[in-house]
Coordinates of N, CA, C and O in Angstrom, one line a residue:
M1 N 3.4 15.5 12.9 CA 3.1 14.5 12.2 C 4.5 14.3 11.6 O 4.7 13.1 10.9
Q2 N 5.3 15.1 11.6 CA 6.8 14.4 11.6 C 7.7 13.3 12.3 O 8.5 12.4 11.4
A3 N 6.9 12.9 13.2 CA 7.1 11.5 13.8 C 6.6 10.4 12.9 O 6.8 9.1 13.6
I4 N 5.3 10.3 12.1 CA 4.7 9.2 11.5 C 5.9 8.9 10.6 O 6.6 9.5 9.8
K5 N 5.7 7.7 10.7 CA 6.7 6.6 9.8 C 6.0 6.6 8.6 O 5.0 6.5 8.6
G6 N 6.9 6.6 7.8 CA 6.5 6.7 6.3 C 7.3 5.4 5.4 O 6.5 4.9 4.3
R7 N 8.0 4.8 6.1 CA 8.7 3.9 5.4 C 8.8 2.5 6.7 O 8.9 3.0 8.0
N8 N 8.9 1.1 6.0 CA 9.4 -0.1 7.1 C 8.3 0.2 8.2 O 8.8 0.1 9.3
T9 N 6.9 0.5 7.9 CA 6.1 0.2 8.9 C 5.8 -1.3 9.3 O 6.1 -2.0 8.5
K10 N 4.8 -1.6 10.4 CA 5.0 -2.9 10.9 C 4.1 -3.6 9.8 O 4.5 -5.0 9.3
P11 N 3.0 -3.0 8.8 CA 2.3 -3.9 7.9 C 3.1 -4.1 7.2 O 2.8 -4.7 6.3
E12 N 4.1 -3.0 6.5 CA 5.0 -3.0 5.2 C 5.7 -4.1 5.6 O 6.3 -4.9 4.6
M13 N 6.3 -4.4 6.7 CA 7.3 -5.3 7.0 C 6.9 -6.8 6.9 O 7.3 -7.9 6.7
I14 N 5.4 -7.0 7.5 CA 4.6 -8.0 7.3 C 4.5 -8.5 6.0 O 5.2 -9.5 5.4
V15 N 4.1 -7.7 5.0 CA 4.0 -8.0 3.8 C 5.4 -8.5 3.0 O 5.3 -9.4 2.4
R16 N 6.2 -7.6 3.5 CA 7.8 -8.0 2.8 C 8.4 -9.2 3.4 O 8.9 -9.8 2.7
S17 N 7.8 -9.5 4.4 CA 8.5 -10.7 5.0 C 8.0 -12.2 4.3 O 8.5 -13.3 4.2
Y18 N 6.9 -11.8 4.3 CA 6.1 -13.1 3.9 C 6.4 -13.2 2.5 O 6.5 -14.3 2.0
L19 N 6.3 -12.5 1.1 CA 6.7 -12.0 0.4 C 8.3 -12.8 0.1 O 8.4 -13.4 -1.1
F20 N 9.2 -12.3 0.6 CA 10.5 -12.9 1.0 C 10.4 -14.3 1.3 O 11.0 -15.1 0.7
S21 N 9.6 -14.9 2.1 CA 9.6 -16.2 2.5 C 9.4 -16.9 1.3 O 9.2 -18.3 1.4
K22 N 8.1 -16.5 0.5 CA 7.8 -17.5 -0.8 C 8.5 -17.0 -1.7 O 8.4 -17.8 -2.8
G23 N 9.9 -16.8 -1.6 CA 11.0 -16.8 -2.8 C 10.7 -15.4 -3.5 O 11.7 -15.2 -4.4
L24 N 10.1 -14.7 -3.3 CA 9.8 -13.4 -4.3 C 11.1 -12.2 -3.9 O 11.4 -12.1 -2.4
R25 N 11.7 -11.8 -4.6 CA 12.8 -10.9 -4.3 C 12.3 -9.6 -5.1 O 11.4 -9.2 -6.2
F26 N 12.6 -8.4 -4.1 CA 12.0 -7.1 -4.7 C 12.7 -5.9 -4.2 O 13.9 -6.0 -3.5
R27 N 12.7 -4.8 -4.7 CA 13.2 -3.5 -4.0 C 11.8 -3.0 -3.3 O 10.9 -3.0 -3.7
V28 N 12.6 -1.7 -2.2 CA 11.7 -1.1 -1.6 C 11.6 0.3 -1.7 O 12.9 0.9 -2.2
N29 N 10.6 1.2 -1.9 CA 10.7 2.6 -2.0 C 11.3 3.0 -3.1 O 12.5 3.9 -3.1
V30 N 11.1 2.4 -4.6 CA 11.8 2.8 -5.7 C 11.3 4.3 -6.1 O 10.4 4.5 -6.6
G31 N 12.0 5.0 -5.9 CA 11.8 6.5 -6.1 C 12.0 7.0 -7.5 O 11.3 7.9 -7.9
K32 N 12.3 5.7 -8.5 CA 12.1 6.6 -9.9 C 10.8 6.1 -10.5 O 10.5 6.6 -11.6
L33 N 9.8 5.4 -9.9 CA 8.7 5.0 -10.0 C 7.6 6.3 -9.4 O 8.0 6.6 -8.3
P34 N 6.3 6.8 -10.0 CA 5.5 7.4 -9.4 C 5.2 7.0 -8.3 O 4.4 5.9 -8.1
G35 N 4.5 8.1 -7.2 CA 4.6 7.5 -6.1 C 5.2 6.8 -4.8 O 5.2 6.2 -3.8
T36 N 6.4 6.5 -5.6 CA 7.2 5.5 -4.8 C 6.5 4.3 -4.0 O 6.6 4.4 -2.9
P37 N 6.4 3.8 -5.0 CA 5.6 2.3 -4.2 C 6.5 1.5 -3.2 O 7.8 1.7 -3.1
D38 N 6.0 0.9 -2.3 CA 6.4 0.4 -0.9 C 7.1 -1.1 -1.4 O 8.4 -1.0 -0.8
I39 N 6.6 -2.0 -2.2 CA 7.3 -2.9 -2.4 C 7.4 -2.9 -4.3 O 6.3 -2.7 -5.1
V40 N 8.5 -3.1 -4.7 CA 8.7 -3.4 -6.5 C 9.0 -4.5 -6.6 O 10.3 -5.0 -6.6
L41 N 8.3 -5.3 -7.3 CA 8.8 -6.7 -8.2 C 8.9 -6.2 -9.5 O 7.9 -7.1 -10.4
K42 N 10.1 -6.3 -10.0 CA 10.3 -6.1 -11.5 C 10.5 -7.2 -12.3 O 9.7 -6.8 -13.4
K43 N 10.6 -8.4 -11.8 CA 10.5 -9.5 -12.6 C 9.0 -9.5 -13.2 O 8.6 -10.0 -14.2
W44 N 7.8 -9.5 -12.4 CA 6.4 -9.2 -12.3 C 6.0 -7.9 -12.7 O 4.9 -7.9 -13.1
K45 N 6.8 -7.0 -13.3 CA 6.6 -5.8 -13.3 C 5.2 -5.2 -12.5 O 4.1 -4.9 -12.8
C46 N 5.4 -5.2 -11.3 CA 4.3 -5.0 -10.1 C 4.5 -4.1 -9.2 O 5.6 -4.4 -8.3
A47 N 3.9 -2.9 -8.7 CA 4.3 -2.3 -7.9 C 3.3 -2.6 -6.7 O 1.9 -2.4 -7.1
I48 N 3.6 -2.7 -5.1 CA 2.7 -2.6 -4.0 C 2.9 -1.5 -3.2 O 3.6 -1.3 -3.2
F49 N 1.6 -0.9 -3.0 CA 1.4 0.1 -1.8 C 0.8 -0.3 -0.6 O -0.1 -0.9 -0.6
V50 N 1.6 -0.2 0.1 CA 0.8 -0.8 1.8 C 0.5 0.2 2.6 O 1.0 1.5 2.7
N51 N -0.9 0.6 2.2 CA -1.4 1.7 2.8 C -2.0 2.1 4.3 O -2.8 0.8 4.5
G52 N -1.7 2.8 5.0 CA -2.4 3.0 6.4 C -3.9 3.4 6.1 O -4.4 4.3 5.6
C53 N -5.0 2.9 6.8 CA -6.3 3.4 6.3 C -6.7 4.7 6.7 O -7.2 5.3 5.7
F54 N -5.5 4.9 7.6 CA -5.9 6.6 8.0 C -5.7 7.4 7.1 O -6.2 8.4 6.5
W55 N -4.5 7.4 7.0 CA -3.4 8.5 6.1 C -4.0 8.6 4.7 O -4.0 9.3 3.8
H56 N -4.4 7.0 4.4 CA -5.3 7.1 2.5 C -6.5 7.0 2.5 O -7.2 7.2 1.3
G57 N -7.2 7.3 3.6 CA -8.6 7.4 3.7 C -9.6 6.4 3.2 O -10.3 6.2 2.1
H58 N -8.8 5.0 3.8 CA -10.0 4.1 3.3 C -11.0 4.1 3.7 O -11.5 4.1 5.1
Q59 N -12.2 3.6 3.0 CA -13.4 3.5 3.1 C -14.0 2.5 3.9 O -13.7 1.5 3.9
G60 N -14.6 2.8 4.6 CA -15.1 1.9 6.0 C -14.3 1.9 7.1 O -14.6 1.2 8.6
C61 N -12.8 2.3 7.3 CA -12.0 2.6 8.4 C -11.7 3.7 8.6 O -11.4 4.3 10.1
F62 N -11.8 4.8 7.6 CA -11.4 6.2 7.8 C -12.3 6.9 8.9 O -13.5 6.6 8.4
I63 N -12.1 7.5 10.0 CA -12.8 8.0 10.7 C -12.0 9.6 10.6 O -11.0 9.8 11.4
L64 N -12.7 10.6 10.3 CA -12.4 11.7 10.3 C -11.9 12.8 11.7 O -13.1 12.3 12.8
P65 N -11.3 13.0 12.0 CA -11.1 13.5 13.7 C -12.2 14.5 13.7 O -12.5 15.3 12.7
K66 N -12.1 14.8 15.0 CA -13.6 15.9 15.2 C -12.7 17.1 15.3 O -13.5 18.1 15.7
T67 N -11.7 17.3 15.7 CA -11.1 18.6 15.7 C -10.5 18.7 14.1 O -9.8 18.2 13.7
N68 N -10.3 20.1 14.1 CA -9.7 20.6 12.7 C -10.1 19.9 11.8 O -9.3 19.6 11.0
T69 N -11.6 19.9 11.3 CA -12.0 18.9 10.1 C -11.6 19.4 8.8 O -11.1 18.3 8.1
E70 N -12.3 20.7 9.2 CA -11.6 21.2 7.5 C -9.9 20.6 7.1 O -10.0 20.3 5.8
F71 N -9.0 20.8 7.9 CA -7.8 20.6 7.5 C -7.9 19.3 6.8 O -7.2 18.7 6.2
W72 N -8.1 18.2 7.8 CA -7.9 16.5 7.7 C -9.0 16.2 6.4 O -8.3 15.4 5.6
E73 N -10.3 16.8 6.1 CA -10.9 16.6 4.9 C -9.9 16.8 3.8 O -9.6 15.8 3.0
N74 N -9.3 18.2 3.7 CA -8.3 18.5 2.6 C -7.2 17.8 2.3 O -6.9 17.1 1.4
K75 N -6.8 17.2 3.5 CA -5.3 16.5 3.3 C -5.6 15.2 3.1 O -4.7 14.6 2.3
I76 N -6.2 14.6 3.6 CA -7.0 13.2 3.4 C -7.4 13.1 1.5 O -6.8 12.0 0.8
Q77 N -8.2 13.8 1.0 CA -8.4 14.3 -0.2 C -7.3 14.4 -0.9 O -7.5 13.5 -2.1
R78 N -6.3 14.6 -0.6 CA -5.1 15.5 -1.4 C -4.5 14.1 -1.6 O -4.1 14.1 -2.7
N79 N -4.0 13.2 -0.5 CA -3.6 12.2 -0.2 C -4.2 10.7 -1.3 O -3.4 10.3 -2.4
I80 N -5.6 10.8 -1.2 CA -6.5 10.0 -2.4 C -6.2 10.3 -3.7 O -5.8 9.5 -4.4
N81 N -6.2 11.8 -4.0 CA -6.6 12.0 -4.9 C -4.8 11.9 -6.2 O -4.6 11.7 -6.8
R82 N -4.1 12.1 -5.3 CA -2.6 11.5 -5.4 C -2.4 10.2 -5.4 O -1.6 9.6 -6.6
D83 N -2.8 9.2 -4.6 CA -2.6 8.0 -4.9 C -3.1 7.7 -6.7 O -2.4 6.7 -6.7
R84 N -4.3 8.2 -6.7 CA -5.1 7.8 -7.5 C -4.3 8.4 -9.2 O -3.9 7.6 -10.1
K85 N -3.8 9.2 -9.0 CA -3.0 9.9 -10.2 C -1.3 8.9 -10.3 O -1.4 8.4 -11.4
N86 N -0.8 8.5 -9.2 CA 0.4 7.6 -9.5 C -0.1 6.2 -9.9 O 0.7 5.7 -10.2
I87 N -1.4 5.6 -9.6 CA -1.4 4.5 -10.0 C -1.7 4.6 -11.6 O -1.4 3.6 -12.0
I88 N -2.6 5.7 -12.0 CA -2.8 5.7 -13.3 C -1.3 6.2 -14.1 O -1.1 5.2 -15.2
K89 N -0.8 7.0 -13.4 CA 0.6 6.9 -14.3 C 1.6 5.2 -14.3 O 1.9 5.2 -15.5
L90 N 1.7 4.8 -13.4 CA 2.1 3.2 -13.4 C 1.6 2.5 -14.0 O 2.3 2.0 -14.9
E91 N -0.2 2.6 -14.3 CA -0.4 1.6 -15.3 C -0.3 2.2 -16.7 O 0.1 1.2 -17.6
S92 N -0.3 3.5 -16.8 CA 0.1 3.9 -18.1 C 1.7 3.4 -18.7 O 2.0 3.5 -19.9
M93 N 2.2 3.3 -17.5 CA 3.7 2.8 -18.2 C 4.2 1.3 -18.0 O 4.7 0.8 -18.4
G94 N 2.7 0.4 -17.8 CA 3.2 -0.5 -18.4 C 3.3 -1.6 -16.7 O 3.4 -2.7 -16.8
W95 N 3.0 -1.0 -15.8 CA 3.0 -1.4 -14.3 C 1.7 -2.5 -13.7 O 1.0 -1.4 -14.2
R96 N 1.6 -3.1 -13.0 CA 0.5 -3.4 -12.5 C 0.6 -3.0 -10.9 O 1.8 -3.1 -10.5
T97 N -0.6 -2.4 -10.5 CA -0.3 -2.1 -9.1 C -1.4 -2.9 -8.4 O -2.5 -3.3 -8.6
L98 N -0.9 -2.8 -6.8 CA -1.5 -3.5 -5.9 C -1.7 -2.5 -4.8 O -0.7 -2.5 -4.1
V99 N -2.8 -2.6 -4.2 CA -2.7 -1.8 -2.8 C -3.4 -2.8 -1.6 O -4.5 -3.2 -1.7
V100 N -2.3 -2.5 -1.1 CA -2.6 -3.8 0.4 C -3.0 -2.3 1.5 O -2.1 -1.6 1.8
W101 N -4.3 -2.9 2.4 CA -4.7 -1.7 3.2 C -4.2 -2.6 4.7 O -3.9 -3.6 4.9
E102 N -3.8 -1.5 5.5 CA -3.4 -1.9 6.9 C -4.3 -2.7 7.7 O -3.9 -3.4 7.9
C103 N -5.7 -2.6 7.3 CA -7.2 -3.4 8.1 C -6.8 -4.7 7.5 O -7.5 -5.4 8.5
E104 N -6.1 -4.9 6.2 CA -6.2 -6.6 5.7 C -5.3 -7.2 6.1 O -5.8 -8.5 6.4
I105 N -4.4 -6.6 7.1 CA -3.3 -7.9 7.6 C -3.3 -7.6 8.8 O -2.1 -7.9 9.7
R106 N -3.8 -6.3 9.6 CA -3.5 -5.9 11.1 C -3.9 -7.4 12.1 O -3.2 -7.9 13.1
K107 N -5.1 -7.7 11.8 CA -5.6 -9.0 12.4 C -4.8 -10.2 11.8 O -4.8 -10.7 10.9
K108 N -4.5 -11.2 12.9 CA -3.7 -12.3 12.4 C -4.9 -13.4 11.9 O -4.4 -14.3 11.1
D109 N -6.0 -13.1 12.2 CA -7.3 -14.5 11.5 C -7.2 -14.2 10.2 O -7.5 -15.2 9.6
R110 N -7.2 -12.8 9.8 CA -7.2 -12.6 8.1 C -5.9 -12.5 7.4 O -6.0 -12.6 6.5
R111 N -4.9 -12.4 8.3 CA -3.7 -12.3 7.6 C -3.2 -13.0 6.5 O -3.0 -12.4 5.3
K112 N -3.2 -14.2 6.7 CA -2.5 -15.4 6.1 C -3.5 -15.6 4.8 O -2.8 -15.5 4.0
E113 N -4.6 -15.5 5.2 CA -5.4 -15.4 3.6 C -5.2 -14.4 2.9 O -4.9 -14.4 1.6
R114 N -4.9 -13.0 3.2 CA -4.8 -12.1 2.4 C -3.3 -12.1 1.7 O -3.4 -11.4 0.5
L115 N -2.4 -12.2 2.7 CA -1.1 -12.6 2.1 C -1.1 -13.5 1.1 O -0.2 -13.1 0.0
D116 N -1.8 -14.4 1.2 CA -1.7 -15.6 0.4 C -2.4 -14.8 -1.1 O -2.1 -15.4 -2.2
E117 N -3.6 -14.3 -0.9 CA -4.2 -13.4 -2.3 C -3.2 -13.1 -3.2 O -3.3 -12.6 -4.2
I118 N -2.2 -12.0 -2.2 CA -1.6 -10.9 -2.6 C -0.1 -11.8 -3.5 O 0.1 -11.5 -4.5
Y119 N 0.2 -13.0 -2.9 CA 0.9 -13.6 -3.4 C 0.6 -14.2 -4.9 O 1.0 -14.3 -6.1
L120 N -0.6 -14.9 -5.0 CA -1.2 -15.4 -6.0 C -1.3 -14.2 -6.6 O -1.1 -14.5 -8.4
E121 N -1.9 -12.9 -6.6 CA -2.1 -12.1 -7.6 C -0.9 -11.5 -8.4 O -0.8 -11.2 -9.7
I122 N 0.5 -11.6 -7.5 CA 1.6 -11.2 -8.0 C 1.9 -12.0 -9.3 O 2.4 -12.0 -10.1
V123 N 1.8 -13.4 -8.8 CA 2.7 -14.2 -9.5 C 1.8 -15.2 -10.9 O 2.2 -15.7 -12.0
S124 N 0.7 -14.5 -10.9 CA -0.5 -15.3 -11.7 C -0.9 -14.0 -12.6 O -1.4 -14.0 -13.9
G125 N -0.1 -12.6 -12.5 CA -0.3 -11.6 -13.3 C -1.4 -11.0 -13.3 O -1.9 -10.4 -14.1
K126 N -2.3 -11.0 -12.2 CA -3.5 -10.2 -12.0 C -3.5 -9.2 -11.1 O -4.6 -8.9 -10.7
A127 N -2.7 -8.5 -10.6 CA -2.7 -7.4 -9.3 C -3.4 -6.1 -10.5 O -3.2 -5.8 -11.6
E128 N -4.0 -5.7 -9.5 CA -4.9 -4.4 -10.1 C -4.6 -3.2 -9.1 O -4.6 -3.6 -8.0

């Protein structure tokens, strides 16, 4: 598992390049905030997490491996719980949070629509 990238993943790079093309400026992997959000837009006080469907247990996408199931159930559940705690902490600090799932931007036919939604949520102040 140490070979699994945690930063600069393809979905994250797609979101970042789109936001940059729209004129938004941001910081990446800000360690001073709970959960080290992938993208932080300080001007809008918005933290974005770009989550992989497998590692973060996205409902409808996540399929439990058939081997070592107990280990994977525990691991993914810990990740889900940690994500929830981090979002609660950020929101209590006054930050808006937005979770972008890998499956939402994986396919090109849905990507543009979802990226436009993300942009509007950021600039309109409605990120959740």
